[in-house]
Every structure is written in C-alpha cells, then in structure tokens.
PDB file of C-alpha atoms in Angstrom:
ATOM      1  CA  ASP G   9       8.734  38.295 -97.652  1.00  0.00           C
ATOM      2  CA  ASN G  10       7.544  41.287 -99.739  1.00  0.00           C
ATOM      3  CA  TYR G  11       4.567  39.483-100.617  1.00  0.00           C
ATOM      4  CA  GLN G  12       3.429  38.663 -96.871  1.00  0.00           C
ATOM      5  CA  ALA G  13       4.254  42.261 -95.776  1.00  0.00           C
ATOM      6  CA  GLY G  14       2.506  43.446 -98.696  1.00  0.00           C
ATOM      7  CA  ARG G  15      -0.396  41.322 -97.369  1.00  0.00           C
ATOM      8  CA  ASP G  16      -0.153  42.563 -94.101  1.00  0.00           C
ATOM      9  CA  LEU G  17       0.076  45.911 -94.951  1.00  0.00           C
ATOM     10  CA  GLY G  18      -2.673  45.783 -97.697  1.00  0.00           C
ATOM     11  CA  ARG G  19      -5.314  43.935 -94.841  1.00  0.00           C
ATOM     12  CA  ARG G  20      -4.830  46.993 -92.525  1.00  0.00           C
ATOM     13  CA  ALA G  21      -5.322  49.336 -95.098  1.00  0.00           C
ATOM     14  CA  GLY G  22      -8.634  48.128 -95.850  1.00  0.00           C
ATOM     15  CA  GLU G  23      -9.080  48.229 -92.458  1.00  0.00           C
ATOM     16  CA  TYR G  24      -8.367  51.778 -92.098  1.00  0.00           C
ATOM     17  CA  LEU G  25     -10.773  52.802 -94.648  1.00  0.00           C
ATOM     18  CA  ARG G  26     -13.913  50.917 -93.310  1.00  0.00           C
ATOM     19  CA  GLN G  27     -12.836  52.077 -89.784  1.00  0.00           C
ATOM     20  CA  ASN G  28     -12.910  56.121 -90.840  1.00  0.00           C
ATOM     21  CA  GLY G  29     -16.386  55.549 -93.536  1.00  0.00           C
ATOM     22  CA  PHE G  30     -14.640  54.987 -96.843  1.00  0.00           C
ATOM     23  CA  GLU G  31     -17.370  52.729 -98.739  1.00  0.00           C
ATOM     24  CA  LYS G  32     -14.559  51.974-101.076  1.00  0.00           C
ATOM     25  CA  ALA G  33     -11.182  51.715-101.945  1.00  0.00           C
ATOM     26  CA  ASN G  34      -9.742  53.485-105.223  1.00  0.00           C
ATOM     27  CA  LEU G  35      -6.396  52.400-105.641  1.00  0.00           C
ATOM     28  CA  LEU G  36      -3.474  54.062-107.155  1.00  0.00           C
ATOM     29  CA  ASP G  37      -0.828  51.576-107.372  1.00  0.00           C
ATOM     30  CA  LEU G  38       2.726  52.926-107.638  1.00  0.00           C
ATOM     31  CA  THR G  39       4.956  50.128-108.309  1.00  0.00           C
ATOM     32  CA  PHE G  40       8.385  49.381-110.175  1.00  0.00           C
ATOM     33  CA  GLN G  41       9.750  46.521-112.024  1.00  0.00           C
ATOM     34  CA  LEU G  42      11.628  44.335-109.570  1.00  0.00           C
ATOM     35  CA  ALA G  43      10.198  41.040-109.027  1.00  0.00           C
ATOM     36  CA  ASN G  44      10.538  42.218-104.643  1.00  0.00           C
ATOM     37  CA  THR G  45       8.552  45.363-105.555  1.00  0.00           C
ATOM     38  CA  GLN G  46       5.589  43.477-107.907  1.00  0.00           C
ATOM     39  CA  ALA G  47       5.493  40.971-104.545  1.00  0.00           C
ATOM     40  CA  ARG G  48       5.056  44.085-102.587  1.00  0.00           C
ATOM     41  CA  SER G  49       2.108  45.352-104.873  1.00  0.00           C
ATOM     42  CA  ARG G  50       0.582  42.032-105.050  1.00  0.00           C
ATOM     43  CA  GLY G  51       0.321  41.346-101.523  1.00  0.00           C
ATOM     44  CA  PHE G  52      -1.180  45.137-100.780  1.00  0.00           C
ATOM     45  CA  ILE G  53      -3.534  44.143-103.385  1.00  0.00           C
ATOM     46  CA  ASP G  54      -4.597  40.901-102.167  1.00  0.00           C
ATOM     47  CA  GLY G  55      -4.870  42.008 -98.603  1.00  0.00           C
ATOM     48  CA  LEU G  56      -6.726  45.127 -99.311  1.00  0.00           C
ATOM     49  CA  ALA G  57      -9.594  42.800-101.037  1.00  0.00           C
ATOM     50  CA  GLU G  58      -9.380  40.798 -98.205  1.00  0.00           C
ATOM     51  CA  SER G  59     -10.188  43.454 -95.812  1.00  0.00           C
ATOM     52  CA  LEU G  60     -12.222  45.592 -97.880  1.00  0.00           C
ATOM     53  CA  PRO G  61     -13.980  43.944-100.993  1.00  0.00           C
ATOM     54  CA  GLU G  62     -15.309  47.051-102.077  1.00  0.00           C
ATOM     55  CA  SER G  63     -12.222  47.876-104.168  1.00  0.00           C
ATOM     56  CA  GLU G  64     -10.889  48.784-107.253  1.00  0.00           C
ATOM     57  CA  VAL G  65      -7.248  48.792-108.265  1.00  0.00           C
ATOM     58  CA  VAL G  66      -7.877  52.284-110.878  1.00  0.00           C
ATOM     59  CA  LEU G  67      -4.376  52.326-112.030  1.00  0.00           C
ATOM     60  CA  SER G  68      -0.722  50.448-111.436  1.00  0.00           C
ATOM     61  CA  ILE G  69       1.835  51.995-112.699  1.00  0.00           C
ATOM     62  CA  ASN G  70       5.632  51.736-112.435  1.00  0.00           C
ATOM     63  CA  ALA G  71       6.946  54.751-111.032  1.00  0.00           C
ATOM     64  CA  ARG G  72      10.422  54.116-111.874  1.00  0.00           C
ATOM     65  CA  SER G  73      11.360  54.176-107.726  1.00  0.00           C
ATOM     66  CA  ARG G  74      12.091  57.608-107.984  1.00  0.00           C
ATOM     67  CA  ALA G  75      10.095  60.831-105.744  1.00  0.00           C
ATOM     68  CA  ALA G  76       9.795  62.964-109.006  1.00  0.00           C
ATOM     69  CA  THR G  77       8.538  60.398-111.531  1.00  0.00           C
ATOM     70  CA  ALA G  78       5.526  59.083-108.719  1.00  0.00           C
ATOM     71  CA  GLU G  79       4.689  63.162-108.125  1.00  0.00           C
ATOM     72  CA  GLN G  80       3.908  63.381-112.091  1.00  0.00           C
ATOM     73  CA  ILE G  81       2.574  60.230-112.287  1.00  0.00           C
ATOM     74  CA  THR G  82       0.257  60.995-109.248  1.00  0.00           C
ATOM     75  CA  ARG G  83      -0.767  64.136-110.336  1.00  0.00           C
ATOM     76  CA  ASP G  84      -1.814  62.971-113.740  1.00  0.00           C
ATOM     77  CA  ALA G  85      -3.429  59.999-112.059  1.00  0.00           C
ATOM     78  CA  LEU G  86      -5.760  62.450-110.037  1.00  0.00           C
ATOM     79  CA  ALA G  87      -6.231  64.710-112.867  1.00  0.00           C
ATOM     80  CA  VAL G  88      -8.209  61.691-114.633  1.00  0.00           C
ATOM     81  CA  HIS G  89      -9.269  59.925-112.182  1.00  0.00           C
ATOM     82  CA  PRO G  90     -10.459  62.167-109.359  1.00  0.00           C
ATOM     83  CA  GLN G  91     -12.432  59.197-107.227  1.00  0.00           C
ATOM     84  CA  ILE G  92      -8.500  57.797-106.440  1.00  0.00           C
ATOM     85  CA  ASN G  93      -8.679  57.657-102.228  1.00  0.00           C
ATOM     86  CA  LEU G  94      -6.053  55.191-101.678  1.00  0.00           C
ATOM     87  CA  ILE G  95      -1.730  55.320-103.167  1.00  0.00           C
ATOM     88  CA  PHE G  96      -0.185  52.597-102.067  1.00  0.00           C
ATOM     89  CA  ALA G  97       3.863  53.009-102.657  1.00  0.00           C
ATOM     90  CA  ILE G  98       6.423  50.515-103.075  1.00  0.00           C
ATOM     91  CA  ASN G  99       8.885  52.344-100.887  1.00  0.00           C
ATOM     92  CA  ASP G 100       9.165  55.902 -99.272  1.00  0.00           C
ATOM     93  CA  SER G 101      11.066  57.563-102.478  1.00  0.00           C
ATOM     94  CA  THR G 102       7.422  56.845-103.983  1.00  0.00           C
ATOM     95  CA  ALA G 103       5.852  57.426-101.393  1.00  0.00           C
ATOM     96  CA  ARG G 104       7.506  61.018-100.863  1.00  0.00           C
ATOM     97  CA  GLY G 105       6.502  62.069-105.041  1.00  0.00           C
ATOM     98  CA  ALA G 106       2.959  60.656-104.048  1.00  0.00           C
ATOM     99  CA  ILE G 107       2.689  62.891-100.997  1.00  0.00           C
ATOM    100  CA  SER G 108       4.041  66.276-102.790  1.00  0.00           C
ATOM    101  CA  ALA G 109       1.797  65.842-105.533  1.00  0.00           C
ATOM    102  CA  CYS G 110      -1.480  65.662-102.880  1.00  0.00           C
ATOM    103  CA  GLN G 111       0.069  68.677-101.405  1.00  0.00           C
ATOM    104  CA  GLY G 112       0.088  70.929-104.714  1.00  0.00           C
ATOM    105  CA  LEU G 113      -2.872  69.667-105.590  1.00  0.00           C
ATOM    106  CA  HIS G 114      -4.436  70.448-102.216  1.00  0.00           C
ATOM    107  CA  VAL G 115      -5.838  67.183-101.891  1.00  0.00           C
ATOM    108  CA  ASP G 116      -8.431  66.837 -98.645  1.00  0.00           C
ATOM    109  CA  ALA G 117      -5.843  64.492 -96.465  1.00  0.00           C
ATOM    110  CA  ARG G 118      -9.377  63.655 -94.756  1.00  0.00           C
ATOM    111  CA  LYS G 119     -10.227  61.780 -98.305  1.00  0.00           C
ATOM    112  CA  MET G 120      -6.747  60.791 -99.511  1.00  0.00           C
ATOM    113  CA  VAL G 121      -4.866  57.957 -97.601  1.00  0.00           C
ATOM    114  CA  VAL G 122      -1.372  57.128 -98.829  1.00  0.00           C
ATOM    115  CA  VAL G 123       0.277  53.867 -97.479  1.00  0.00           C
ATOM    116  CA  THR G 124       4.145  53.373 -97.975  1.00  0.00           C
ATOM    117  CA  PHE G 125       6.338  50.129 -98.003  1.00  0.00           C
ATOM    118  CA  GLY G 126       9.257  50.941 -96.211  1.00  0.00           C
ATOM    119  CA  LEU G 127       9.584  53.901 -93.350  1.00  0.00           C
ATOM    120  CA  GLU G 128      13.339  53.785 -93.793  1.00  0.00           C
ATOM    121  CA  GLY G 129      14.212  56.973 -93.001  1.00  0.00           C
ATOM    122  CA  ASP G 130      13.145  59.935 -90.931  1.00  0.00           C
ATOM    123  CA  THR G 131      11.439  61.952 -93.697  1.00  0.00           C
ATOM    124  CA  LEU G 132       8.439  59.415 -93.798  1.00  0.00           C
ATOM    125  CA  ARG G 133       8.547  58.549 -89.946  1.00  0.00           C
ATOM    126  CA  GLU G 134       8.090  62.330 -90.021  1.00  0.00           C
ATOM    127  CA  ALA G 135       5.044  62.359 -92.332  1.00  0.00           C
ATOM    128  CA  LEU G 136       3.568  59.269 -90.048  1.00  0.00           C
ATOM    129  CA  VAL G 137       3.393  61.439 -87.211  1.00  0.00           C
ATOM    130  CA  GLN G 138       2.126  64.167 -89.048  1.00  0.00           C
ATOM    131  CA  ASN G 139      -1.058  61.985 -90.081  1.00  0.00           C
ATOM    132  CA  SER G 140      -1.644  63.991 -92.525  1.00  0.00           C
ATOM    133  CA  TYR G 141      -1.719  62.196 -96.254  1.00  0.00           C
ATOM    134  CA  LEU G 142       0.471  59.234 -94.852  1.00  0.00           C
ATOM    135  CA  LYS G 143      -1.778  57.364 -92.222  1.00  0.00           C
ATOM    136  CA  ILE G 144      -0.073  53.889 -92.208  1.00  0.00           C
ATOM    137  CA  GLY G 145       3.470  52.409 -92.968  1.00  0.00           C
ATOM    138  CA  LEU G 146       5.016  49.298 -92.927  1.00  0.00           C
ATOM    139  CA  ALA G 147       8.602  49.345 -91.130  1.00  0.00           C
ATOM    140  CA  MET G 148      10.996  47.177 -92.802  1.00  0.00           C
ATOM    141  CA  PHE G 149      13.941  47.984 -90.451  1.00  0.00           C
ATOM    142  CA  PRO G 150      17.331  48.624 -92.002  1.00  0.00           C
ATOM    143  CA  GLU G 151      18.951  48.254 -89.183  1.00  0.00           C
ATOM    144  CA  ILE G 152      18.063  44.805 -88.813  1.00  0.00           C
ATOM    145  CA  VAL G 153      18.707  44.026 -92.411  1.00  0.00           C
ATOM    146  CA  ALA G 154      22.184  45.653 -92.356  1.00  0.00           C
ATOM    147  CA  LEU G 155      23.159  43.482 -89.429  1.00  0.00           C
ATOM    148  CA  ALA G 156      21.920  40.490 -91.067  1.00  0.00           C
ATOM    149  CA  CYS G 157      24.231  41.370 -94.175  1.00  0.00           C
ATOM    150  CA  ILE G 158      27.007  41.620 -91.999  1.00  0.00           C
ATOM    151  CA  ASP G 159      26.469  38.294 -90.291  1.00  0.00           C
ATOM    152  CA  ALA G 160      25.808  36.652 -93.956  1.00  0.00           C
ATOM    153  CA  ALA G 161      29.150  38.532 -95.749  1.00  0.00           C
ATOM    154  CA  THR G 162      31.250  37.807 -92.805  1.00  0.00           C
ATOM    155  CA  GLY G 163      29.837  34.137 -91.996  1.00  0.00           C
ATOM    156  CA  ALA G 164      30.772  33.657 -95.993  1.00  0.00           C
ATOM    157  CA  PHE G 165      33.904  35.015 -95.933  1.00  0.00           C
ATOM    158  CA  LEU G 166      34.944  32.457 -93.186  1.00  0.00           C
ATOM    159  CA  GLY G 167      33.217  29.651 -94.596  1.00  0.00           C
ATOM    160  CA  ARG G 168      30.599  29.014 -92.661  1.00  0.00           C
ATOM    161  CA  PRO G 169      27.246  27.594 -93.555  1.00  0.00           C
ATOM    162  CA  LEU G 170      24.479  29.776 -93.950  1.00  0.00           C
ATOM    163  CA  PRO G 171      20.826  29.961 -93.833  1.00  0.00           C
ATOM    164  CA  ASP G 172      18.894  29.709 -97.219  1.00  0.00           C
ATOM    165  CA  GLN G 173      17.323  33.173 -96.229  1.00  0.00           C
ATOM    166  CA  TYR G 174      17.735  35.662 -93.458  1.00  0.00           C
ATOM    167  CA  LEU G 175      13.496  36.537 -93.158  1.00  0.00           C
ATOM    168  CA  THR G 176      13.677  39.728 -91.273  1.00  0.00           C
ATOM    169  CA  PRO G 177      10.475  40.654 -89.421  1.00  0.00           C
ATOM    170  CA  HIS G 178       8.065  44.075 -90.614  1.00  0.00           C
ATOM    171  CA  VAL G 179       5.480  45.634 -88.508  1.00  0.00           C
ATOM    172  CA  VAL G 180       2.796  47.652 -89.765  1.00  0.00           C
ATOM    173  CA  LEU G 181       2.591  50.888 -88.242  1.00  0.00           C
ATOM    174  CA  THR G 182       0.824  54.209 -87.562  1.00  0.00           C
ATOM    175  CA  SER G 183       0.976  57.616 -86.065  1.00  0.00           C
ATOM    176  CA  GLN G 184       0.272  56.031 -82.868  1.00  0.00           C
ATOM    177  CA  THR G 185       2.127  52.830 -82.912  1.00  0.00           C
ATOM    178  CA  LEU G 186       5.231  54.505 -84.406  1.00  0.00           C
ATOM    179  CA  PRO G 187       6.811  55.379 -81.148  1.00  0.00           C
ATOM    180  CA  ASP G 188       6.799  51.858 -79.767  1.00  0.00           C
ATOM    181  CA  TYR G 189       9.593  50.672 -82.415  1.00  0.00           C
ATOM    182  CA  TYR G 190      11.650  54.242 -82.518  1.00  0.00           C
ATOM    183  CA  SER G 191      12.481  56.973 -80.917  1.00  0.00           C
ATOM    184  CA  LYS G 192      12.941  60.887 -81.682  1.00  0.00           C
ATOM    185  CA  THR G 193      16.268  62.230 -80.202  1.00  0.00           C
ATOM    186  CA  ALA G 194      17.906  65.277 -81.407  1.00  0.00           C
ATOM    187  CA  ALA G 195      19.618  62.881 -83.723  1.00  0.00           C
ATOM    188  CA  GLY G 196      16.665  61.332 -85.563  1.00  0.00           C
ATOM    189  CA  TRP G 197      14.733  58.657 -85.109  1.00  0.00           C
ATOM    190  CA  LYS G 198      16.377  55.892 -83.493  1.00  0.00           C
ATOM    191  CA  LEU G 199      15.266  51.848 -83.441  1.00  0.00           C
ATOM    192  CA  ASN G 200      14.163  50.779 -79.924  1.00  0.00           C
ATOM    193  CA  TRP G 201      16.583  47.426 -80.061  1.00  0.00           C
ATOM    194  CA  GLU G 202      15.236  46.179 -76.716  1.00  0.00           C
ATOM    195  CA  VAL G 203      11.500  46.274 -77.770  1.00  0.00           C
ATOM    196  CA  VAL G 204      12.562  44.593 -81.258  1.00  0.00           C
ATOM    197  CA  ARG G 205      14.486  42.113 -79.679  1.00  0.00           C
ATOM    198  CA  ALA G 206      11.431  41.653 -76.964  1.00  0.00           C
ATOM    199  CA  THR G 207       8.872  41.410 -79.666  1.00  0.00           C
ATOM    200  CA  LEU G 208      10.058  40.779 -83.092  1.00  0.00           C
ATOM    201  CA  ASP G 209      11.026  37.386 -84.626  1.00  0.00           C
ATOM    202  CA  LEU G 210      14.518  37.819 -85.995  1.00  0.00           C
ATOM    203  CA  PRO G 211      16.774  35.431 -88.232  1.00  0.00           C
ATOM    204  CA  ALA G 212      18.276  32.934 -85.951  1.00  0.00           C
ATOM    205  CA  PRO G 213      21.999  33.991 -86.711  1.00  0.00           C
ATOM    206  CA  LEU G 214      21.030  37.602 -85.087  1.00  0.00           C
ATOM    207  CA  GLU G 215      19.765  36.361 -82.152  1.00  0.00           C
ATOM    208  CA  LYS G 216      22.299  37.353 -80.137  1.00  0.00           C
ATOM    209  CA  ALA G 217      25.150  39.101 -82.064  1.00  0.00           C
ATOM    210  CA  PRO G 218      26.616  38.762 -85.773  1.00  0.00           C
ATOM    211  CA  CYS G 219      30.349  37.229 -86.422  1.00  0.00           C
ATOM    212  CA  PHE G 220      31.650  40.349 -84.793  1.00  0.00           C
ATOM    213  CA  ASN G 221      35.705  39.821 -83.408  1.00  0.00           C
ATOM    214  CA  GLU G 222      36.405  36.282 -85.169  1.00  0.00           C
ATOM    215  CA  ALA G 223      39.485  35.673 -86.147  1.00  0.00           C
ATOM    216  CA  ASN G 224      40.286  36.225 -90.160  1.00  0.00           C
ATOM    217  CA  ALA G 225      37.363  37.870 -90.446  1.00  0.00           C
ATOM    218  CA  PRO G 226      36.987  40.424 -93.703  1.00  0.00           C
ATOM    219  CA  ILE G 227      38.529  43.857 -92.896  1.00  0.00           C
ATOM    220  CA  GLN G 228      37.263  45.656 -96.395  1.00  0.00           C
ATOM    221  CA  ILE G 229      33.504  44.701 -96.946  1.00  0.00           C
ATOM    222  CA  GLY G 230      31.933  46.299-100.650  1.00  0.00           C
ATOM    223  CA  LEU G 231      28.189  47.681-100.836  1.00  0.00           C
ATOM    224  CA  VAL G 232      26.804  48.466-103.909  1.00  0.00           C
ATOM    225  CA  VAL G 233      24.493  51.286-104.262  1.00  0.00           C
ATOM    226  CA  PRO G 234      21.873  51.563-106.833  1.00  0.00           C
ATOM    227  CA  PHE G 235      19.379  54.592-105.618  1.00  0.00           C
ATOM    228  CA  THR G 236      22.164  56.941-103.648  1.00  0.00           C
ATOM    229  CA  GLU G 237      18.805  59.067-103.467  1.00  0.00           C
ATOM    230  CA  HIS G 238      16.862  56.687-101.057  1.00  0.00           C
ATOM    231  CA  GLU G 239      16.896  56.807 -97.555  1.00  0.00           C
ATOM    232  CA  TRP G 240      16.196  53.317 -97.512  1.00  0.00           C
ATOM    233  CA  TYR G 241      20.201  53.158 -98.734  1.00  0.00           C
ATOM    234  CA  GLN G 242      21.228  55.958 -96.714  1.00  0.00           C
ATOM    235  CA  GLU G 243      20.070  54.526 -93.256  1.00  0.00           C
ATOM    236  CA  LEU G 244      21.238  50.765 -94.552  1.00  0.00           C
ATOM    237  CA  THR G 245      25.063  52.201 -95.298  1.00  0.00           C
ATOM    238  CA  GLN G 246      25.138  53.876 -92.330  1.00  0.00           C
ATOM    239  CA  SER G 247      24.140  51.311 -90.047  1.00  0.00           C
ATOM    240  CA  LEU G 248      26.776  48.611 -92.298  1.00  0.00           C
ATOM    241  CA  GLN G 249      29.221  51.486 -91.695  1.00  0.00           C
ATOM    242  CA  GLU G 250      28.311  51.076 -87.698  1.00  0.00           C
ATOM    243  CA  TYR G 251      28.548  47.210 -87.718  1.00  0.00           C
ATOM    244  CA  ALA G 252      31.539  46.830 -90.088  1.00  0.00           C
ATOM    245  CA  SER G 253      33.309  49.072 -87.665  1.00  0.00           C
ATOM    246  CA  GLN G 254      32.215  46.991 -84.948  1.00  0.00           C
ATOM    247  CA  CYS G 255      33.995  43.631 -86.303  1.00  0.00           C
ATOM    248  CA  GLY G 256      37.401  45.623 -87.639  1.00  0.00           C
ATOM    249  CA  ALA G 257      36.277  46.188 -91.187  1.00  0.00           C
ATOM    250  CA  SER G 258      35.857  49.501 -93.418  1.00  0.00           C
ATOM    251  CA  LEU G 259      32.964  49.617 -95.687  1.00  0.00           C
ATOM    252  CA  HIS G 260      33.629  50.596 -99.443  1.00  0.00           C
ATOM    253  CA  ILE G 261      30.770  51.909-101.024  1.00  0.00           C
TER     254      ILE G 261
END
C-alpha cells in the first residue's frame, strides 16, 4: 500500500524533526510520474503534515527515478532554496543521488534529513547505519515481494484462484532498528525471516510457503526489469532466482 506506507514514513519523519529541534520542515519531494510513486509522495506529504503541521513543500520534482538526475536536481534546488532541510526520495536510487549532492555541497548533516522509500539493497542500508544524511528509511522487503510474485505466478499457471492483491508489509526503520530485521553478514545484509514471520502480517498465501513442488508447475518464469541499475530489481531478481529454483523452475530475465 504505497500511500499508507508513505504516510507512515511521513509521520515518522515529522516526529524525528520535532524531536531533534527542527521548528519547520522545508521539503524537497523527489518523486516520479508512475501511479505507485505518486502515491508514495502524497502519503509522505500527508503524514508529515499530521505530525509536523509547520511543514512546507518547497519543491516537488520528477527525478526520473535516476540517481544522476536526482543529484543534479538536489544541487539546483539547494542552490535556489537553501532552507530545504528534508528530502523525500521515492526510491533508493533517487535517495542515493540526493545524498551524493549533499556530500558534494558539504551540507551539514545535522541540518539535513534524507528519507528513502525502499531500503532494498546494501547501499542504503549501509547509509542508514552510518546515520549521516539518511536518517529514516521505509523497508519494502524485496525478499517478501519476490515470494509473493512466485506464489502468484505459480498459482496463476495452475489455474488456482488468487487474491485480488498481495498486500506485503512495510516497516519504518532507523539506524537503531534496522538490525531488528536485517543481519549483516560477509555476503551483505540478510533478512531475518524468523523476525518477519513472528512480527509482520504476510499475505495469507505466504503464511506457510508458496506453491513450491506442485505437480505440473511451470518450469520457466519470466521477469521484465525496467531499471537494471536499481538495487530493488537486483535484490528482487536474486530472490526470485532462489525461489524459482526451489520449485524446480528457471528464471528468465
């Protein structure tokens, strides 16, 4: 639920600003034109207004879901509007660009809060742990989304009735709470499935396991990747490959 997730993230951002002595939020919204990313921005702005009414959307700009574009837009925005102290990014690639701009301009990290919607790969998880510009992130769990995709694809292939939607969970995380859901290993950050299954509401079909090892299950599953540089799709692809292999299928990208 992109709107509700954005709203939860906006509320938490407002609470953080208030708790850390910011009298007002001056927001740069780095958005995108798709319906789901527009819902994230609307939700974030609404949630921010709920927890910190002294908020102003200085600029809302389509950053094209690219890190380089987001970096240039952030540089230009801060040059014209130096009062900006909060940047909302609709995904990690956009957040990466915003952080790079802040670093290049030597913005005081104590006076700037970057918030990301995703936490889908190691780059932004590491940035969150460092607690420099990135103070808050919303985890959308590509590992869980991939499980839902395999379950839905397999169920559809077998002609099974499917739910109208798979509503996957989200959690707002900080540097202190990230280790509750992810553990850092030699191979990177790995999801703590025991914690996930104990604390989060998973879509009903995923409460036990997806449709693995079914008779007549598909042996080939396809995936279209629109943004190959996004860690969201890299993480999603890796998880899909693992899950497809478990049900005897190969993933074609």
